[in-house]
mmCIF file of C-alpha atoms in Angstrom:
data_model
loop_
_atom_site.group_PDB
_atom_site.id
_atom_site.type_symbol
_atom_site.label_atom_id
_atom_site.label_comp_id
_atom_site.label_asym_id
_atom_site.label_seq_id
_atom_site.Cartn_x
_atom_site.Cartn_y
_atom_site.Cartn_z
ATOM 1 C CA UNK A 170 -10.539 1.482 15.140
ATOM 2 C CA UNK A 171 -10.123 -0.195 12.393
ATOM 3 C CA UNK A 172 -7.219 -3.201 11.611
ATOM 4 C CA UNK A 173 -6.080 -5.380 9.313
ATOM 5 C CA UNK A 174 -3.297 -8.435 10.624
ATOM 6 C CA UNK A 175 -1.837 -10.509 9.085
ATOM 7 C CA UNK A 176 -0.324 -13.615 11.033
ATOM 8 C CA UNK A 177 1.871 -14.877 9.314
ATOM 9 C CA UNK A 178 4.694 -12.741 8.359
ATOM 10 C CA UNK A 179 6.837 -15.475 6.579
ATOM 11 C CA UNK A 180 5.144 -18.843 5.152
ATOM 12 C CA UNK A 181 7.293 -21.059 2.677
ATOM 13 C CA UNK A 182 5.514 -24.290 0.924
ATOM 14 C CA UNK A 183 6.384 -26.417 -2.034
ATOM 15 C CA UNK A 184 5.965 -26.242 -5.744
ATOM 16 C CA UNK A 185 2.430 -27.753 -6.568
ATOM 17 C CA UNK A 186 1.638 -27.381 -2.411
ATOM 18 C CA UNK A 187 -1.998 -25.931 -1.589
ATOM 19 C CA UNK A 188 -1.361 -22.258 0.253
ATOM 20 C CA UNK A 189 -2.946 -20.040 2.510
ATOM 21 C CA UNK A 190 -2.473 -16.604 3.577
ATOM 22 C CA UNK A 191 -4.208 -15.082 5.773
ATOM 23 C CA UNK A 192 -5.774 -11.658 6.674
ATOM 24 C CA UNK A 193 -7.883 -11.002 8.999
ATOM 25 C CA UNK A 194 -9.325 -7.611 9.930
ATOM 26 C CA UNK A 195 -11.900 -5.942 12.408
ATOM 27 C CA UNK A 196 -13.833 -3.438 10.912
ATOM 28 C CA UNK A 197 -17.849 -2.666 11.638
ATOM 29 C CA UNK A 198 -19.210 -1.412 8.375
ATOM 30 C CA UNK A 199 -18.626 -2.862 4.581
ATOM 31 C CA UNK A 200 -15.122 -3.748 4.096
ATOM 32 C CA UNK A 201 -13.061 -3.315 0.744
ATOM 33 C CA UNK A 202 -10.936 -5.893 1.076
ATOM 34 C CA UNK A 203 -7.590 -6.407 -1.671
ATOM 35 C CA UNK A 204 -4.709 -8.756 -1.305
ATOM 36 C CA UNK A 205 -1.732 -7.059 -3.325
ATOM 37 C CA UNK A 206 1.142 -8.480 -3.997
ATOM 38 C CA UNK A 207 4.372 -7.237 -4.522
ATOM 39 C CA UNK A 208 7.419 -9.540 -6.880
ATOM 40 C CA UNK A 209 10.843 -8.302 -6.428
ATOM 41 C CA UNK A 210 12.563 -5.787 -7.235
ATOM 42 C CA UNK A 211 8.809 -4.776 -8.594
ATOM 43 C CA UNK A 212 6.065 -2.082 -7.106
ATOM 44 C CA UNK A 213 2.834 -2.671 -4.992
ATOM 45 C CA UNK A 214 0.353 -3.733 -7.649
ATOM 46 C CA UNK A 215 -2.766 -5.272 -7.087
ATOM 47 C CA UNK A 216 -3.557 -8.938 -6.765
ATOM 48 C CA UNK A 217 -7.528 -8.346 -6.922
ATOM 49 C CA UNK A 218 -10.621 -7.263 -5.257
ATOM 50 C CA UNK A 219 -12.714 -9.337 -2.972
ATOM 51 C CA UNK A 220 -15.777 -7.312 -5.305
ATOM 52 C CA UNK A 221 -15.064 -8.454 -8.720
ATOM 53 C CA UNK A 222 -14.967 -12.102 -7.181
ATOM 54 C CA UNK A 223 -11.929 -13.088 -9.986
ATOM 55 C CA UNK A 224 -9.791 -15.530 -9.490
ATOM 56 C CA UNK A 225 -6.577 -13.943 -10.393
ATOM 57 C CA UNK A 226 -2.563 -16.027 -11.449
ATOM 58 C CA UNK A 227 -4.554 -19.327 -9.507
ATOM 59 C CA UNK A 228 -5.792 -17.069 -6.295
ATOM 60 C CA UNK A 229 -8.515 -16.565 -5.103
ATOM 61 C CA UNK A 230 -9.804 -15.456 -1.807
ATOM 62 C CA UNK A 231 -13.517 -14.770 -0.459
ATOM 63 C CA UNK A 232 -15.255 -12.728 2.157
ATOM 64 C CA UNK A 233 -16.010 -14.312 5.703
ATOM 65 C CA UNK A 234 -18.117 -11.896 7.053
ATOM 66 C CA UNK A 235 -18.389 -13.849 9.526
ATOM 67 C CA UNK A 236 -14.632 -14.262 11.012
ATOM 68 C CA UNK A 237 -14.423 -10.649 9.498
ATOM 69 C CA UNK A 238 -11.384 -13.094 7.757
ATOM 70 C CA UNK A 239 -10.148 -12.200 3.803
ATOM 71 C CA UNK A 240 -7.451 -15.780 2.959
ATOM 72 C CA UNK A 241 -5.645 -15.477 0.093
ATOM 73 C CA UNK A 242 -5.604 -18.862 -1.233
ATOM 74 C CA UNK A 243 -4.152 -20.916 -4.185
ATOM 75 C CA UNK A 244 -4.492 -25.047 -4.925
ATOM 76 C CA UNK A 245 -1.495 -25.567 -6.793
ATOM 77 C CA UNK A 246 1.445 -22.922 -6.062
ATOM 78 C CA UNK A 247 4.110 -21.818 -8.020
ATOM 79 C CA UNK A 248 7.436 -20.181 -7.739
ATOM 80 C CA UNK A 249 7.234 -17.680 -9.314
ATOM 81 C CA UNK A 250 4.303 -17.332 -6.508
ATOM 82 C CA UNK A 251 7.165 -16.503 -4.206
ATOM 83 C CA UNK A 252 6.688 -12.464 -3.683
ATOM 84 C CA UNK A 253 4.946 -9.892 -0.532
ATOM 85 C CA UNK A 254 1.570 -10.078 -0.027
ATOM 86 C CA UNK A 255 -0.505 -7.286 1.398
ATOM 87 C CA UNK A 256 -4.033 -7.186 2.344
ATOM 88 C CA UNK A 257 -5.234 -4.232 2.982
ATOM 89 C CA UNK A 258 -8.737 -2.463 4.076
ATOM 90 C CA UNK A 259 -10.814 0.462 1.892
ATOM 91 C CA UNK A 260 -14.152 1.704 3.185
ATOM 92 C CA UNK A 261 -16.527 3.408 2.196
ATOM 93 C CA UNK A 262 -16.324 7.438 2.436
ATOM 94 C CA UNK A 263 -12.972 7.061 3.887
ATOM 95 C CA UNK A 264 -9.590 8.323 2.197
ATOM 96 C CA UNK A 265 -6.992 5.806 3.615
ATOM 97 C CA UNK A 266 -6.438 1.624 2.865
ATOM 98 C CA UNK A 267 -5.270 -0.118 6.610
ATOM 99 C CA UNK A 268 -2.888 -2.452 4.790
ATOM 100 C CA UNK A 269 -1.182 -4.973 7.374
ATOM 101 C CA UNK A 270 2.188 -5.924 7.426
ATOM 102 C CA UNK A 271 2.736 -8.676 4.975
ATOM 103 C CA UNK A 272 2.987 -11.966 4.291
ATOM 104 C CA UNK A 273 6.283 -13.534 2.492
ATOM 105 C CA UNK A 274 5.905 -16.501 0.643
ATOM 106 C CA UNK A 275 8.550 -17.835 -0.474
ATOM 107 C CA UNK A 276 7.562 -21.660 -2.961
ATOM 108 C CA UNK A 277 10.620 -23.995 -3.194
ATOM 109 C CA UNK A 278 10.479 -26.445 -6.228
ATOM 110 C CA UNK B 266 3.448 8.367 -18.139
ATOM 111 C CA UNK B 267 3.087 4.360 -17.974
ATOM 112 C CA UNK B 268 2.850 4.290 -14.029
ATOM 113 C CA UNK B 269 3.012 6.284 -10.985
ATOM 114 C CA UNK B 270 7.226 8.518 -11.139
ATOM 115 C CA UNK B 271 8.336 9.584 -8.056
ATOM 116 C CA UNK B 272 12.563 10.683 -7.700
ATOM 117 C CA UNK B 273 14.352 10.558 -6.172
ATOM 118 C CA UNK B 274 14.742 6.749 -5.487
ATOM 119 C CA UNK B 275 16.172 7.633 -3.199
ATOM 120 C CA UNK B 276 17.187 10.278 -0.456
ATOM 121 C CA UNK B 277 21.066 10.336 1.933
ATOM 122 C CA UNK B 278 20.378 13.203 4.101
ATOM 123 C CA UNK B 279 21.411 13.863 7.040
ATOM 124 C CA UNK B 280 19.776 14.938 10.540
ATOM 125 C CA UNK B 281 18.490 17.920 10.478
ATOM 126 C CA UNK B 282 18.209 18.327 6.471
ATOM 127 C CA UNK B 283 14.941 19.250 5.140
ATOM 128 C CA UNK B 284 14.471 16.446 2.694
ATOM 129 C CA UNK B 285 11.201 16.830 -0.387
ATOM 130 C CA UNK B 286 9.927 13.921 -2.243
ATOM 131 C CA UNK B 287 8.169 13.884 -5.703
ATOM 132 C CA UNK B 288 5.386 12.339 -7.588
ATOM 133 C CA UNK B 289 4.299 12.161 -10.580
ATOM 134 C CA UNK B 290 0.728 10.178 -11.258
ATOM 135 C CA UNK B 291 -1.237 8.704 -13.166
ATOM 136 C CA UNK B 292 -3.010 11.188 -16.348
ATOM 137 C CA UNK B 293 -5.852 11.628 -15.222
ATOM 138 C CA UNK B 294 -6.570 10.503 -12.183
ATOM 139 C CA UNK B 295 -8.204 12.113 -9.629
ATOM 140 C CA UNK B 296 -6.399 10.495 -6.590
ATOM 141 C CA UNK B 297 -3.328 10.353 -4.659
ATOM 142 C CA UNK B 298 -1.774 8.787 -1.784
ATOM 143 C CA UNK B 299 0.955 8.871 0.626
ATOM 144 C CA UNK B 300 1.767 6.008 2.198
ATOM 145 C CA UNK B 301 5.531 5.877 4.973
ATOM 146 C CA UNK B 302 6.325 2.427 4.311
ATOM 147 C CA UNK B 303 8.410 1.282 7.545
ATOM 148 C CA UNK B 304 10.605 -1.627 6.974
ATOM 149 C CA UNK B 305 9.012 -5.132 7.677
ATOM 150 C CA UNK B 306 5.813 -3.081 8.089
ATOM 151 C CA UNK B 307 3.236 -2.311 5.435
ATOM 152 C CA UNK B 308 2.199 0.797 4.256
ATOM 153 C CA UNK B 309 0.746 3.474 6.114
ATOM 154 C CA UNK B 310 -1.274 5.932 4.983
ATOM 155 C CA UNK B 311 -0.375 9.926 5.584
ATOM 156 C CA UNK B 312 -2.252 12.096 3.248
ATOM 157 C CA UNK B 313 -4.926 12.305 0.358
ATOM 158 C CA UNK B 314 -5.571 14.246 -1.818
ATOM 159 C CA UNK B 315 -8.479 14.333 -4.323
ATOM 160 C CA UNK B 316 -7.033 16.559 -7.854
ATOM 161 C CA UNK B 317 -5.269 19.775 -5.624
ATOM 162 C CA UNK B 318 -7.527 19.798 -2.405
ATOM 163 C CA UNK B 319 -5.867 18.309 0.003
ATOM 164 C CA UNK B 320 -8.593 16.297 1.853
ATOM 165 C CA UNK B 321 -7.384 13.645 4.101
ATOM 166 C CA UNK B 322 -4.165 14.622 6.046
ATOM 167 C CA UNK B 323 -4.853 12.830 9.864
ATOM 168 C CA UNK B 324 -1.675 10.230 8.985
ATOM 169 C CA UNK B 325 1.078 12.539 8.564
ATOM 170 C CA UNK B 326 2.963 11.862 12.293
ATOM 171 C CA UNK B 327 4.300 15.531 13.099
ATOM 172 C CA UNK B 328 3.780 19.481 11.634
ATOM 173 C CA UNK B 329 7.112 18.554 10.160
ATOM 174 C CA UNK B 330 5.305 16.982 7.022
ATOM 175 C CA UNK B 331 3.455 18.988 5.041
ATOM 176 C CA UNK B 332 1.817 18.005 1.483
ATOM 177 C CA UNK B 333 1.432 19.949 -2.293
ATOM 178 C CA UNK B 334 -0.771 18.923 -5.239
ATOM 179 C CA UNK B 335 -1.075 23.062 -6.499
ATOM 180 C CA UNK B 336 -2.154 22.216 -9.654
ATOM 181 C CA UNK B 337 -3.575 18.666 -9.086
ATOM 182 C CA UNK B 338 -1.336 16.539 -10.820
ATOM 183 C CA UNK B 339 2.702 15.995 -9.701
ATOM 184 C CA UNK B 340 2.334 16.671 -5.574
ATOM 185 C CA UNK B 341 5.686 17.037 -3.084
ATOM 186 C CA UNK B 342 6.296 15.545 -0.120
ATOM 187 C CA UNK B 343 8.078 17.977 2.306
ATOM 188 C CA UNK B 344 10.025 16.691 5.993
ATOM 189 C CA UNK B 345 11.310 19.194 7.436
ATOM 190 C CA UNK B 346 14.079 19.099 10.079
ATOM 191 C CA UNK B 347 14.914 15.525 9.768
ATOM 192 C CA UNK B 348 14.387 12.545 12.083
ATOM 193 C CA UNK B 349 15.946 9.093 12.372
ATOM 194 C CA UNK B 350 12.611 7.853 12.443
ATOM 195 C CA UNK B 351 11.708 9.929 9.425
ATOM 196 C CA UNK B 352 13.388 6.730 7.345
ATOM 197 C CA UNK B 353 11.347 4.566 5.695
ATOM 198 C CA UNK B 354 10.305 4.654 2.148
ATOM 199 C CA UNK B 355 7.217 6.570 1.120
ATOM 200 C CA UNK B 356 5.330 5.715 -1.221
ATOM 201 C CA UNK B 357 2.973 7.383 -3.683
ATOM 202 C CA UNK B 358 -0.307 6.397 -5.280
ATOM 203 C CA UNK B 359 -3.100 7.309 -7.300
ATOM 204 C CA UNK B 360 -6.111 6.010 -8.114
ATOM 205 C CA UNK B 361 -9.668 7.079 -10.630
ATOM 206 C CA UNK B 362 -11.803 6.366 -8.337
ATOM 207 C CA UNK B 363 -12.791 9.144 -5.231
ATOM 208 C CA UNK B 364 -11.430 8.076 -1.671
ATOM 209 C CA UNK B 365 -10.143 4.567 -0.771
ATOM 210 C CA UNK B 366 -13.553 3.583 -0.337
ATOM 211 C CA UNK B 367 -14.669 2.882 -3.542
ATOM 212 C CA UNK B 368 -13.167 -0.819 -4.319
ATOM 213 C CA UNK B 369 -11.164 0.973 -7.254
ATOM 214 C CA UNK B 370 -7.244 -0.321 -6.954
ATOM 215 C CA UNK B 371 -4.773 2.379 -5.902
ATOM 216 C CA UNK B 372 -1.879 2.903 -8.190
ATOM 217 C CA UNK B 373 1.879 2.624 -6.737
ATOM 218 C CA UNK B 374 5.077 3.968 -7.474
ATOM 219 C CA UNK B 375 8.310 2.644 -6.928
ATOM 220 C CA UNK B 376 8.721 4.948 -3.100
ATOM 221 C CA UNK B 377 11.222 6.869 -2.368
ATOM 222 C CA UNK B 378 13.577 5.462 0.489
ATOM 223 C CA UNK B 379 14.710 7.492 2.556
ATOM 224 C CA UNK B 380 17.356 7.012 5.094
ATOM 225 C CA UNK B 381 17.988 10.104 7.759
ATOM 226 C CA UNK B 382 21.848 9.943 9.120
#
C-alpha cells in the first residue's frame, strides 16, 4: 500500500542549527512529493514540491528514489520555522494525496 | 475570494445528529478534495470532485458520510447520525489541476473542527 512515514513526531533544535525532517514513502511508481507546513493559527500551505527543485525559506528537499526518501533540510534554522510539517505523496492518475502524520518542529532561541 | 473558505469553523453536535459542512473553493479550481484529520494525525483523504462529478469516494468511512458539489463550485460534506469517532477537523482543498497526481499544489481551507458529544 502507498504510505508516507514521518518517524519523528517532535523535533527541537536551537536557532542557527541545521535541521532535517525525515520523510519516507512506499510507492512503486513515480512519486510526486510535497512538503506542506502549518504555522500556528494558520492554514495548511504548500512549502515545496520535488518537481520544482526549489529552495523556499531556505528549505530544500531531495527525492532519493533508492532510499524512497524526501527529507526536508535547512542549514540554519530560524525561530519562525517553528511549525507543523507534513510530507505528502501524490500519484499520477490518482485522486488521493497521502499525508504523513507530521513533525512538529520547535526552534529554540 | 482570497482562498478556500470553510464554514462553520467549529461545530458541536450531539451523537446521532446530522451535520453539514460547507466548502467554498478558489474560483475556477476544477478539483476539490475533502480530508479528515484526527488529533495528532495527518489529513486523510475522504473524497474528490472534478467540477460537479464525484470521481472518488473511496476514503469515506461509512455510508453515513455524503458529499456533493452540484454546480461544480461550493461543496457540502454531510454526516448523518454522527458518532463520537467522527470528531475531527474536516479540511477542504482545491486545485487548478485534475486529480492529486499532477504536481500541482492543493490550497487548503482553515477546516471545520467537529466535536461530537
